[in-house]
Amino acid sequence: MKFSLSWLREHLETTATLEEITATLNTIGLEVEGVEDPGAALASFRTARIIEAVQHPNADRLRVCQVDAGEGFERVQVVCGAPNARAGLHVIFAPPGTHIPASGITIKAGKLRGEASGGMLCSLRELGLGEESDGIAELPEGTAPGQSYPLFARLDDPVIDIAITPNRGDALAVRGVARDLAAAGLGKLKPWLVETVEGQGESAINWRITYPEACPWVLGRTIRGVKNGPSPAWLRRRLESIGLRPISALVDITNFFTHDLGRPLHVFDADRIRGGELTICRGAGETFTALDGSEHVMTPDDCVIADSSGVLSLAGIMGGAESGVSEETTSVFVECALFDPVAIALAGRRHNLHSDARQRFERGVDQALPPVALEAATRMIIDLCGGVADNVVSAGAEPAWQRQAHLEFARLETLGGLVEEPDHAVHLLEGLGFEVRECDARHVVVDVPSWRNDIAMPMLLDQQPDLPEARARAAAEGAVAINPEVDLIEEVLRLRGLDSVPAVSLPVHGAVPLPALTPRQARIASLRRTLAARGLLETVGFSFVAQEQAAQFGETPASLHLLNPIAADLDQMRPTPLVNLLAAIRANAARGYPDIGLFEVGPGFDADGQKQVAAGIRSGHGARQPGQPARPVDLWQVKADALAALATMGAAMEGLSLSADAPAYYHPGRSGVIRQGPKLVLGHFGQLHPALLAARGIDVPVCAFTLYPDAVPEPKRRRKGPPALSAFQPLKRDFAFVVSADVPAEKLLKAVKGAERNLIVAVSLFDVYEGDKIPAGHKSLGIEITLQPMDGTLTDAEIEAVCERVVAAAHKSCNAVLRG
C-alpha cells in the first residue's frame, strides 16, 4: 500500500515529521517497507535565468552563458552545449558539487575549451525526470531564480510504502491509515463530508442479482452528458506518486477512490449496455476479454456482471474491454457493490488476474460505505467531467454487519502483558471508530465499525473428528466468546506500540528440555555433516527450474508445470536437485573453477508428489599429488559418498545390493542403483551421461549421486552392549578368481563372505582385470578377505581350511575358478 505524505495530510491534521510518521506506523503494526523521496536527490538543483548567451570563441557547438541562479550565484558563467540556450530563458541550474542522477557525475568548476564554467544547465533527463531531449529544460516565464527546484516542481512529497496483513482491509485506504495514526496520538482525523447529488430522473439501467452468495448488495447510477478527457494536475500527481498511470478522468476517479477510501468502483460506458439491465450472476462458459486484453472463460463459480449481450465484467476484479469508457464516452453507469471475499479470491486465482479492486475485496471492504462512496464519486465526476446524474438504483440489501465486542480490562495485563488504564483503553478504541455501548470499571462493550471486518467476525473451528461432543461444543462456545475480546486487546496493544509489550518467556515444563529434533531431522542433519566432511559444499536451489532442463532428468508431467512462474526459465517443479547442481557446475566451470564438489538436501517432485532427495555432484579433477597427475573424478568417489551418507543415516549396510539399471541420465556402463532388498531403491550413483553434459556445454568429467532419505528404514533401537574386541591379531588373504564377464563382483563378494561367517569379518574388491591372459568373455576379480579369530591364534591348517571353503563357495555361487 503506497501513499504520498501530502495525500495522507488530506485526511490527517498533524504537524508530525516524516520520521515520526514512519516510526509510528511501524509501532502500530503497519510496517513501513520503504520511503521514496524524489526530491531528496535533487535538493542541490535550483531555478535560474540566462542573462546573456554568446557563441564560444573556440567551439562551434558551445555557448557561454551568464546565469542568475539566486543568492550566491547572481552572475555565474556556464559553458553550455544545448542548442536552445538563449538569453531570457528560465532553466535548471546545478552548482558545483551537485550529483547528476542520470550520468552519475558530480559537477566541478573548471574550464571548457579555455572558458570558465561554474556549473551546469540541465535537462529533465539528466535529473532522471524525463525522456531524451535535444536541449536543456525550459521553465515557465516569470520563474524566480534561486528557488529549490524540488520545491518549485512539487517533488518534495515523499511516498510511503507499508505492508498490510491479510486481516487489515481497512488499511488499504489512505483514510484508514490516517485513522490509525490519529488514534495512536499523531494528529486528528479530519471530518469527511459528502455533498448529496440529487437525481434528475429515473435511470434507464437497473440491477438484478441472481447470485446473492457472491454479491448481496449493489448500487449504481447513470450520469449523462459527461465529457471524458485528461484528469486535472492534482489527480494525476496523486496517482503518479503511487506508481499508477493516469488514463482518463473517469478511470482516474475510480482509481482515486480505490486508494483514498479503499472503495473500488467501476464505470461502464452506459451507451454500450444492452437491454437496460445489468445482472450479477454466475458465469456460463462465456469468453470474456478483460481491460488488460487477456481472455478468460467464465465458470459457474465466477461472479460476473452481464447485460443481454453477454459478460461485461468479472465482478470485483476487472472490467471488460467491450464496456470500458473512452474519449468518446458521453454517458456512464457507475457501479458500487459488495462482493464476497472468498468468491473474489478464488476467481482471481482461477483466472490469474490481479487488480487493486481484487486486493481490497478479498480482504473485506467497508460494508456501510457504498451509498456514500457513490455520492462522492458522482460529485467528482460531475465536477471534473460535467453531466447530469439520474437517481440511484440498487438490488439486494445492506448486510447485517452490526456486531458487538466486549473487553475485560484485567485481560490487558493477563493476556497482553501491559497494565493499561481503563479510560485510556476506551479512548484508544474510540479513536479507531468503536462506539461505546456499555462501560464500567470492569469492562466495556463496544459497537464494531463497519470498516473493521476483522473484529468479532463469525469463526469456523477445524476440530478433531473424534473429539467428544460435549467438549467440542464447549470449545466452540469458548472460542466465540474469547475471540472478539482478544481482537480488542490486540487493538489496544497495537496503539500503545507493539515495542512496548514486554517479552515474556514461555513456562518451562521441566529441567531437561525436550528434544529439538525428531529422529528424521537428526538423520538429515547427520547426513549434511557427513557430506560436508567429505569435501562437498552445500547449496540451496530453487524448486523451480526450466522445463527443458527438468526433462533431461526424468518426466515432466503437466501437473508440475507452473501456470504463473516467477520467471520464464523457472516454469517446472524439479524432479531432482541434480538439475540445480549441474547448472552450478556449469557456471563454476565457465568462471575457471571446474574442480568442485557440491550437494543439496531438498525436495524433488514427480507425478506422485513431493519427496526429499539428497543429491551430490563432483566435477573436474582431484588434488594433485607429488609425482603423479591429478585424477579425474570417477564413479567410485560418488559411490563412496553415497555409501557413507547411508551409513550415517543408519542403513543396514550388510543388506545393501547394487544393480546396473540406473536412470537414463547416468552413463549406462558406469553407474549403479543402491537397493535394500530386491525392490527398495535407496539411491543412484555414477557418471552423468556424456550426451547430457554435451547438451549443457560441460567438457569436464562429472559424477553424481542421489539418495532418498525417506526410503531408508529407521534403524531398530537396541540396547548397545560392549563391543566384542578380539585379543588376537587379524590376518588378510588375497584371491584372484576368473569368472564370466557378466557376473557382478557383488555376487562373488557375498558368496565369499558367507563361506565362513565366524571368521571372515570383511571382504573387499581390489582389482578387476580383463586382457589377453584371461579367456575371452571372462574377467579376473581380485578380492581381499580379513580373518579375525576370537578364541585363539589360527594354525596353518585352519587357515588353509578357510581358504578351501572360500574357493568352494566362489565356485558354487559364481562358477569361479581360482586364477593360477
Short mmCIF file of N, CA, C and O in Angstrom, two decimals, residues 593-691:
data_model
loop_
_atom_site.label_atom_id
_atom_site.label_comp_id
_atom_site.label_asym_id
_atom_site.label_seq_id
_atom_site.Cartn_x
_atom_site.Cartn_y
_atom_site.Cartn_z
N TYR A 593 36.50 -22.51 -12.39
CA TYR A 593 36.53 -23.40 -11.23
C TYR A 593 35.88 -24.74 -11.59
O TYR A 593 34.78 -25.05 -11.14
N PRO A 594 36.55 -25.53 -12.44
CA PRO A 594 35.93 -26.80 -12.87
C PRO A 594 36.01 -27.90 -11.82
O PRO A 594 35.24 -28.86 -11.89
N ASP A 595 36.93 -27.80 -10.87
CA ASP A 595 37.14 -28.87 -9.88
C ASP A 595 36.38 -28.51 -8.61
O ASP A 595 36.84 -27.71 -7.79
N ILE A 596 35.20 -29.10 -8.44
CA ILE A 596 34.36 -28.70 -7.32
C ILE A 596 33.41 -29.84 -6.97
O ILE A 596 33.09 -30.69 -7.81
N GLY A 597 33.01 -29.88 -5.71
CA GLY A 597 32.03 -30.85 -5.24
C GLY A 597 30.92 -30.15 -4.51
O GLY A 597 31.18 -29.31 -3.64
N LEU A 598 29.66 -30.44 -4.85
CA LEU A 598 28.51 -29.76 -4.28
C LEU A 598 27.47 -30.79 -3.84
O LEU A 598 27.44 -31.91 -4.37
N PHE A 599 26.61 -30.41 -2.91
CA PHE A 599 25.47 -31.27 -2.56
C PHE A 599 24.32 -30.40 -2.10
O PHE A 599 24.48 -29.25 -1.69
N GLU A 600 23.12 -30.98 -2.17
CA GLU A 600 21.91 -30.31 -1.68
C GLU A 600 20.96 -31.36 -1.14
O GLU A 600 20.80 -32.43 -1.74
N VAL A 601 20.33 -31.06 -0.02
CA VAL A 601 19.26 -31.89 0.52
C VAL A 601 17.99 -31.05 0.41
O VAL A 601 17.85 -30.04 1.09
N GLY A 602 17.10 -31.46 -0.47
CA GLY A 602 15.91 -30.66 -0.71
C GLY A 602 14.85 -31.46 -1.42
O GLY A 602 14.98 -32.67 -1.64
N PRO A 603 13.77 -30.80 -1.80
CA PRO A 603 12.65 -31.52 -2.40
C PRO A 603 12.87 -31.86 -3.86
O PRO A 603 13.54 -31.14 -4.60
N GLY A 604 12.31 -33.00 -4.28
CA GLY A 604 12.18 -33.38 -5.67
C GLY A 604 10.72 -33.70 -5.92
O GLY A 604 9.98 -34.04 -4.99
N PHE A 605 10.25 -33.58 -7.16
CA PHE A 605 8.83 -33.71 -7.44
C PHE A 605 8.62 -34.65 -8.62
O PHE A 605 9.36 -34.61 -9.61
N ASP A 606 7.61 -35.51 -8.50
CA ASP A 606 7.19 -36.35 -9.61
C ASP A 606 5.67 -36.47 -9.58
O ASP A 606 5.01 -35.76 -8.80
N ALA A 607 5.12 -37.33 -10.41
CA ALA A 607 3.66 -37.43 -10.51
C ALA A 607 3.02 -37.87 -9.21
O ALA A 607 1.84 -37.61 -8.97
N ASP A 608 3.80 -38.52 -8.32
CA ASP A 608 3.26 -38.98 -7.04
C ASP A 608 3.33 -37.93 -5.95
O ASP A 608 2.86 -38.16 -4.84
N GLY A 609 3.96 -36.79 -6.24
CA GLY A 609 4.04 -35.73 -5.24
C GLY A 609 5.48 -35.35 -4.92
O GLY A 609 6.40 -35.57 -5.71
N GLN A 610 5.69 -34.80 -3.72
CA GLN A 610 6.99 -34.31 -3.30
C GLN A 610 7.70 -35.36 -2.46
O GLN A 610 7.08 -36.06 -1.66
N LYS A 611 9.02 -35.46 -2.66
CA LYS A 611 9.84 -36.35 -1.85
C LYS A 611 11.13 -35.63 -1.54
O LYS A 611 11.56 -34.72 -2.26
N GLN A 612 11.78 -36.06 -0.46
CA GLN A 612 13.06 -35.46 -0.09
C GLN A 612 14.19 -36.21 -0.79
O GLN A 612 14.21 -37.44 -0.83
N VAL A 613 15.12 -35.44 -1.34
CA VAL A 613 16.23 -36.01 -2.10
C VAL A 613 17.53 -35.40 -1.61
O VAL A 613 17.61 -34.19 -1.39
N ALA A 614 18.54 -36.27 -1.40
CA ALA A 614 19.90 -35.79 -1.12
C ALA A 614 20.72 -36.08 -2.36
O ALA A 614 20.84 -37.23 -2.79
N ALA A 615 21.25 -35.04 -2.98
CA ALA A 615 22.00 -35.19 -4.22
C ALA A 615 23.37 -34.56 -4.07
O ALA A 615 23.52 -33.52 -3.42
N GLY A 616 24.37 -35.21 -4.67
CA GLY A 616 25.73 -34.69 -4.66
C GLY A 616 26.34 -34.80 -6.03
O GLY A 616 25.93 -35.64 -6.85
N ILE A 617 27.34 -33.98 -6.31
CA ILE A 617 27.96 -33.97 -7.63
C ILE A 617 29.42 -33.57 -7.49
O ILE A 617 29.76 -32.72 -6.66
N ARG A 618 30.28 -34.22 -8.25
CA ARG A 618 31.71 -33.88 -8.30
C ARG A 618 32.10 -33.68 -9.75
O ARG A 618 31.64 -34.42 -10.63
N SER A 619 32.98 -32.71 -10.00
CA SER A 619 33.40 -32.45 -11.37
C SER A 619 34.90 -32.15 -11.41
O SER A 619 35.50 -31.79 -10.38
N GLY A 620 35.46 -32.32 -12.60
CA GLY A 620 36.86 -31.98 -12.81
C GLY A 620 37.80 -33.05 -12.29
O GLY A 620 37.61 -34.24 -12.51
N HIS A 621 38.82 -32.61 -11.56
CA HIS A 621 39.88 -33.50 -11.09
C HIS A 621 40.10 -33.28 -9.60
O HIS A 621 39.75 -32.24 -9.04
N GLY A 622 40.68 -34.28 -8.97
CA GLY A 622 41.05 -34.17 -7.57
C GLY A 622 42.34 -33.39 -7.39
O GLY A 622 42.94 -32.91 -8.35
N ALA A 623 42.77 -33.28 -6.15
CA ALA A 623 44.01 -32.53 -5.85
C ALA A 623 45.22 -33.26 -6.44
O ALA A 623 45.29 -34.50 -6.44
N ARG A 624 46.17 -32.51 -6.94
CA ARG A 624 47.39 -33.10 -7.48
C ARG A 624 48.31 -33.56 -6.36
O ARG A 624 48.40 -32.93 -5.31
N GLN A 625 48.99 -34.68 -6.61
CA GLN A 625 49.92 -35.24 -5.64
C GLN A 625 51.33 -35.21 -6.24
O GLN A 625 51.50 -35.29 -7.46
N PRO A 626 52.35 -35.11 -5.39
CA PRO A 626 53.73 -35.10 -5.93
C PRO A 626 54.02 -36.38 -6.71
O PRO A 626 53.74 -37.50 -6.27
N GLY A 627 54.54 -36.20 -7.93
CA GLY A 627 54.97 -37.33 -8.73
C GLY A 627 53.87 -37.99 -9.53
O GLY A 627 54.14 -38.99 -10.21
N GLN A 628 52.63 -37.49 -9.47
CA GLN A 628 51.56 -38.11 -10.25
C GLN A 628 50.55 -37.04 -10.65
O GLN A 628 50.34 -36.07 -9.94
N PRO A 629 49.90 -37.23 -11.81
CA PRO A 629 48.93 -36.24 -12.26
C PRO A 629 47.65 -36.31 -11.44
O PRO A 629 47.38 -37.29 -10.76
N ALA A 630 46.88 -35.24 -11.54
CA ALA A 630 45.60 -35.21 -10.84
C ALA A 630 44.64 -36.20 -11.49
O ALA A 630 44.56 -36.30 -12.72
N ARG A 631 43.92 -36.97 -10.66
CA ARG A 631 42.97 -37.96 -11.16
C ARG A 631 41.62 -37.31 -11.43
O ARG A 631 41.13 -36.53 -10.61
N PRO A 632 41.00 -37.63 -12.58
CA PRO A 632 39.63 -37.14 -12.78
C PRO A 632 38.67 -37.82 -11.81
O PRO A 632 38.92 -38.95 -11.36
N VAL A 633 37.59 -37.15 -11.48
CA VAL A 633 36.61 -37.75 -10.60
C VAL A 633 36.03 -39.00 -11.27
O VAL A 633 35.94 -39.07 -12.50
N ASP A 634 35.67 -39.99 -10.46
CA ASP A 634 35.13 -41.22 -11.03
C ASP A 634 33.95 -41.70 -10.19
O ASP A 634 33.63 -41.13 -9.14
N LEU A 635 33.30 -42.74 -10.69
CA LEU A 635 32.09 -43.22 -10.04
C LEU A 635 32.37 -43.80 -8.65
O LEU A 635 31.49 -43.86 -7.80
N TRP A 636 33.66 -44.25 -8.40
CA TRP A 636 33.97 -44.82 -7.10
C TRP A 636 33.92 -43.77 -6.00
O TRP A 636 33.54 -44.05 -4.86
N GLN A 637 34.28 -42.52 -6.36
CA GLN A 637 34.22 -41.45 -5.36
C GLN A 637 32.77 -41.17 -4.94
O GLN A 637 32.46 -41.06 -3.76
N VAL A 638 31.87 -41.04 -5.94
CA VAL A 638 30.48 -40.72 -5.59
C VAL A 638 29.80 -41.94 -4.96
O VAL A 638 28.88 -41.79 -4.14
N LYS A 639 30.25 -43.16 -5.33
CA LYS A 639 29.71 -44.34 -4.66
C LYS A 639 30.09 -44.32 -3.18
O LYS A 639 29.25 -44.60 -2.30
N ALA A 640 31.35 -43.95 -2.90
CA ALA A 640 31.79 -43.86 -1.51
C ALA A 640 31.02 -42.77 -0.76
O ALA A 640 30.66 -42.94 0.41
N ASP A 641 30.76 -41.63 -1.45
CA ASP A 641 29.95 -40.57 -0.83
C ASP A 641 28.57 -41.11 -0.45
O ASP A 641 28.07 -40.88 0.66
N ALA A 642 27.94 -41.80 -1.39
CA ALA A 642 26.59 -42.29 -1.17
C ALA A 642 26.55 -43.32 -0.04
O ALA A 642 25.67 -43.28 0.83
N LEU A 643 27.51 -44.25 -0.04
CA LEU A 643 27.52 -45.27 1.00
C LEU A 643 27.80 -44.67 2.38
O LEU A 643 27.23 -45.10 3.39
N ALA A 644 28.70 -43.69 2.42
CA ALA A 644 28.99 -43.04 3.70
C ALA A 644 27.74 -42.33 4.23
O ALA A 644 27.45 -42.35 5.44
N ALA A 645 26.99 -41.68 3.33
CA ALA A 645 25.77 -40.99 3.76
C ALA A 645 24.72 -41.99 4.26
O ALA A 645 24.05 -41.75 5.27
N LEU A 646 24.60 -43.12 3.57
CA LEU A 646 23.64 -44.13 4.01
C LEU A 646 24.03 -44.72 5.36
O LEU A 646 23.17 -44.97 6.22
N ALA A 647 25.32 -44.94 5.56
CA ALA A 647 25.78 -45.46 6.85
C ALA A 647 25.47 -44.50 7.97
O ALA A 647 25.05 -44.89 9.07
N THR A 648 25.64 -43.21 7.69
CA THR A 648 25.36 -42.19 8.71
C THR A 648 23.87 -42.16 9.08
O THR A 648 23.51 -41.84 10.21
N MET A 649 23.00 -42.48 8.11
CA MET A 649 21.56 -42.48 8.37
C MET A 649 21.08 -43.79 9.00
O MET A 649 19.89 -43.95 9.25
N GLY A 650 22.01 -44.72 9.22
CA GLY A 650 21.63 -45.96 9.90
C GLY A 650 21.15 -47.06 8.99
O GLY A 650 20.47 -47.99 9.45
N ALA A 651 21.45 -46.99 7.68
CA ALA A 651 21.04 -48.06 6.77
C ALA A 651 21.80 -49.34 7.12
O ALA A 651 22.95 -49.30 7.56
N ALA A 652 21.15 -50.48 6.91
CA ALA A 652 21.78 -51.78 7.16
C ALA A 652 22.73 -52.07 6.01
O ALA A 652 22.32 -52.61 4.97
N MET A 653 24.00 -51.73 6.17
CA MET A 653 24.96 -51.79 5.05
C MET A 653 25.16 -53.21 4.54
O MET A 653 25.39 -53.42 3.35
N GLU A 654 25.10 -54.20 5.45
CA GLU A 654 25.33 -55.57 5.00
C GLU A 654 24.19 -56.07 4.14
O GLU A 654 24.34 -57.07 3.41
N GLY A 655 23.06 -55.41 4.17
CA GLY A 655 21.91 -55.85 3.38
C GLY A 655 21.77 -55.11 2.07
O GLY A 655 20.78 -55.32 1.35
N LEU A 656 22.71 -54.22 1.74
CA LEU A 656 22.61 -53.45 0.51
C LEU A 656 23.08 -54.27 -0.68
O LEU A 656 23.97 -55.12 -0.57
N SER A 657 22.49 -54.01 -1.83
CA SER A 657 22.91 -54.64 -3.08
C SER A 657 22.97 -53.58 -4.17
O SER A 657 22.37 -52.51 -4.05
N LEU A 658 23.72 -53.88 -5.22
CA LEU A 658 23.91 -52.95 -6.33
C LEU A 658 23.43 -53.58 -7.62
O LEU A 658 23.57 -54.79 -7.83
N SER A 659 22.86 -52.76 -8.49
CA SER A 659 22.47 -53.21 -9.82
C SER A 659 22.82 -52.12 -10.82
O SER A 659 23.12 -50.98 -10.44
N ALA A 660 22.81 -52.46 -12.10
CA ALA A 660 23.30 -51.54 -13.13
C ALA A 660 22.19 -50.85 -13.90
O ALA A 660 22.41 -50.41 -15.03
N ASP A 661 20.99 -50.74 -13.33
CA ASP A 661 19.85 -50.16 -14.05
C ASP A 661 19.56 -48.74 -13.59
O ASP A 661 18.44 -48.40 -13.22
N ALA A 662 20.59 -47.89 -13.56
CA ALA A 662 20.43 -46.50 -13.14
C ALA A 662 19.58 -45.73 -14.15
O ALA A 662 19.42 -46.16 -15.30
N PRO A 663 19.00 -44.57 -13.74
CA PRO A 663 18.19 -43.77 -14.67
C PRO A 663 18.98 -43.37 -15.91
O PRO A 663 20.22 -43.39 -15.93
N ALA A 664 18.25 -42.96 -16.96
CA ALA A 664 18.86 -42.72 -18.28
C ALA A 664 19.82 -41.55 -18.29
O ALA A 664 20.64 -41.45 -19.20
N TYR A 665 19.76 -40.66 -17.29
CA TYR A 665 20.69 -39.53 -17.31
C TYR A 665 22.07 -39.90 -16.75
O TYR A 665 22.97 -39.07 -16.72
N TYR A 666 22.24 -41.14 -16.30
CA TYR A 666 23.56 -41.64 -15.92
C TYR A 666 24.18 -42.41 -17.08
O TYR A 666 23.48 -42.89 -17.98
N HIS A 667 25.51 -42.54 -17.07
CA HIS A 667 26.24 -43.34 -18.07
C HIS A 667 25.80 -44.80 -17.92
O HIS A 667 25.86 -45.36 -16.82
N PRO A 668 25.34 -45.45 -19.00
CA PRO A 668 24.77 -46.79 -18.85
C PRO A 668 25.77 -47.84 -18.38
O PRO A 668 25.37 -48.84 -17.80
N GLY A 669 27.07 -47.64 -18.61
CA GLY A 669 28.05 -48.63 -18.20
C GLY A 669 28.88 -48.23 -17.00
O GLY A 669 29.75 -48.99 -16.56
N ARG A 670 28.61 -47.03 -16.46
CA ARG A 670 29.42 -46.53 -15.35
C ARG A 670 28.52 -45.93 -14.27
O ARG A 670 28.69 -44.79 -13.85
N SER A 671 27.53 -46.70 -13.87
CA SER A 671 26.57 -46.21 -12.88
C SER A 671 25.92 -47.40 -12.20
O SER A 671 26.07 -48.55 -12.63
N GLY A 672 25.20 -47.12 -11.13
CA GLY A 672 24.56 -48.19 -10.40
C GLY A 672 23.41 -47.71 -9.56
O GLY A 672 23.22 -46.51 -9.34
N VAL A 673 22.62 -48.69 -9.09
CA VAL A 673 21.48 -48.43 -8.22
C VAL A 673 21.74 -49.12 -6.89
O VAL A 673 22.16 -50.28 -6.86
N ILE A 674 21.54 -48.40 -5.79
CA ILE A 674 21.71 -48.97 -4.45
C ILE A 674 20.34 -49.40 -3.95
O ILE A 674 19.41 -48.58 -3.89
N ARG A 675 20.23 -50.69 -3.60
CA ARG A 675 18.95 -51.23 -3.15
C ARG A 675 19.10 -51.88 -1.78
O ARG A 675 20.19 -52.31 -1.41
N GLN A 676 17.99 -51.94 -1.08
CA GLN A 676 17.91 -52.78 0.10
C GLN A 676 16.79 -53.78 -0.18
O GLN A 676 15.61 -53.42 -0.21
N GLY A 677 17.18 -55.03 -0.41
CA GLY A 677 16.21 -55.99 -0.89
C GLY A 677 16.03 -55.83 -2.39
O GLY A 677 16.64 -54.98 -3.03
N PRO A 678 15.15 -56.59 -2.99
CA PRO A 678 15.01 -56.56 -4.44
C PRO A 678 14.27 -55.33 -4.97
O PRO A 678 14.44 -54.97 -6.14
N LYS A 679 13.43 -54.67 -4.15
CA LYS A 679 12.58 -53.60 -4.66
C LYS A 679 12.89 -52.22 -4.10
O LYS A 679 12.68 -51.22 -4.79
N LEU A 680 13.34 -52.11 -2.87
CA LEU A 680 13.50 -50.82 -2.21
C LEU A 680 14.75 -50.11 -2.73
O LEU A 680 15.88 -50.52 -2.45
N VAL A 681 14.55 -49.03 -3.51
CA VAL A 681 15.66 -48.25 -4.07
C VAL A 681 16.02 -47.13 -3.10
O VAL A 681 15.18 -46.31 -2.73
N LEU A 682 17.29 -47.13 -2.67
CA LEU A 682 17.77 -46.09 -1.75
C LEU A 682 18.50 -44.97 -2.47
O LEU A 682 18.64 -43.88 -1.91
N GLY A 683 19.00 -45.22 -3.69
CA GLY A 683 19.71 -44.17 -4.40
C GLY A 683 20.35 -44.65 -5.67
O GLY A 683 20.28 -45.84 -6.04
N HIS A 684 21.01 -43.70 -6.37
CA HIS A 684 21.73 -44.00 -7.60
C HIS A 684 23.08 -43.31 -7.53
O HIS A 684 23.26 -42.33 -6.79
N PHE A 685 24.04 -43.77 -8.34
CA PHE A 685 25.35 -43.11 -8.42
C PHE A 685 25.97 -43.42 -9.77
O PHE A 685 25.56 -44.37 -10.45
N GLY A 686 26.97 -42.62 -10.16
CA GLY A 686 27.71 -42.91 -11.38
C GLY A 686 28.08 -41.66 -12.14
O GLY A 686 27.82 -40.53 -11.70
N GLN A 687 28.68 -41.87 -13.31
CA GLN A 687 28.98 -40.76 -14.20
C GLN A 687 27.70 -40.30 -14.87
O GLN A 687 26.83 -41.11 -15.21
N LEU A 688 27.58 -38.98 -15.09
CA LEU A 688 26.44 -38.48 -15.84
C LEU A 688 26.64 -38.77 -17.32
O LEU A 688 27.77 -38.85 -17.82
N HIS A 689 25.54 -38.92 -18.03
CA HIS A 689 25.58 -39.32 -19.43
C HIS A 689 26.34 -38.28 -20.26
O HIS A 689 26.10 -37.07 -20.12
N PRO A 690 27.24 -38.72 -21.14
CA PRO A 690 28.00 -37.76 -21.97
C PRO A 690 27.10 -36.85 -22.79
O PRO A 690 27.42 -35.67 -22.99
N ALA A 691 25.98 -37.37 -23.31
CA ALA A 691 25.09 -36.52 -24.10
C ALA A 691 24.50 -35.40 -23.26
O ALA A 691 24.32 -34.27 -23.73
#
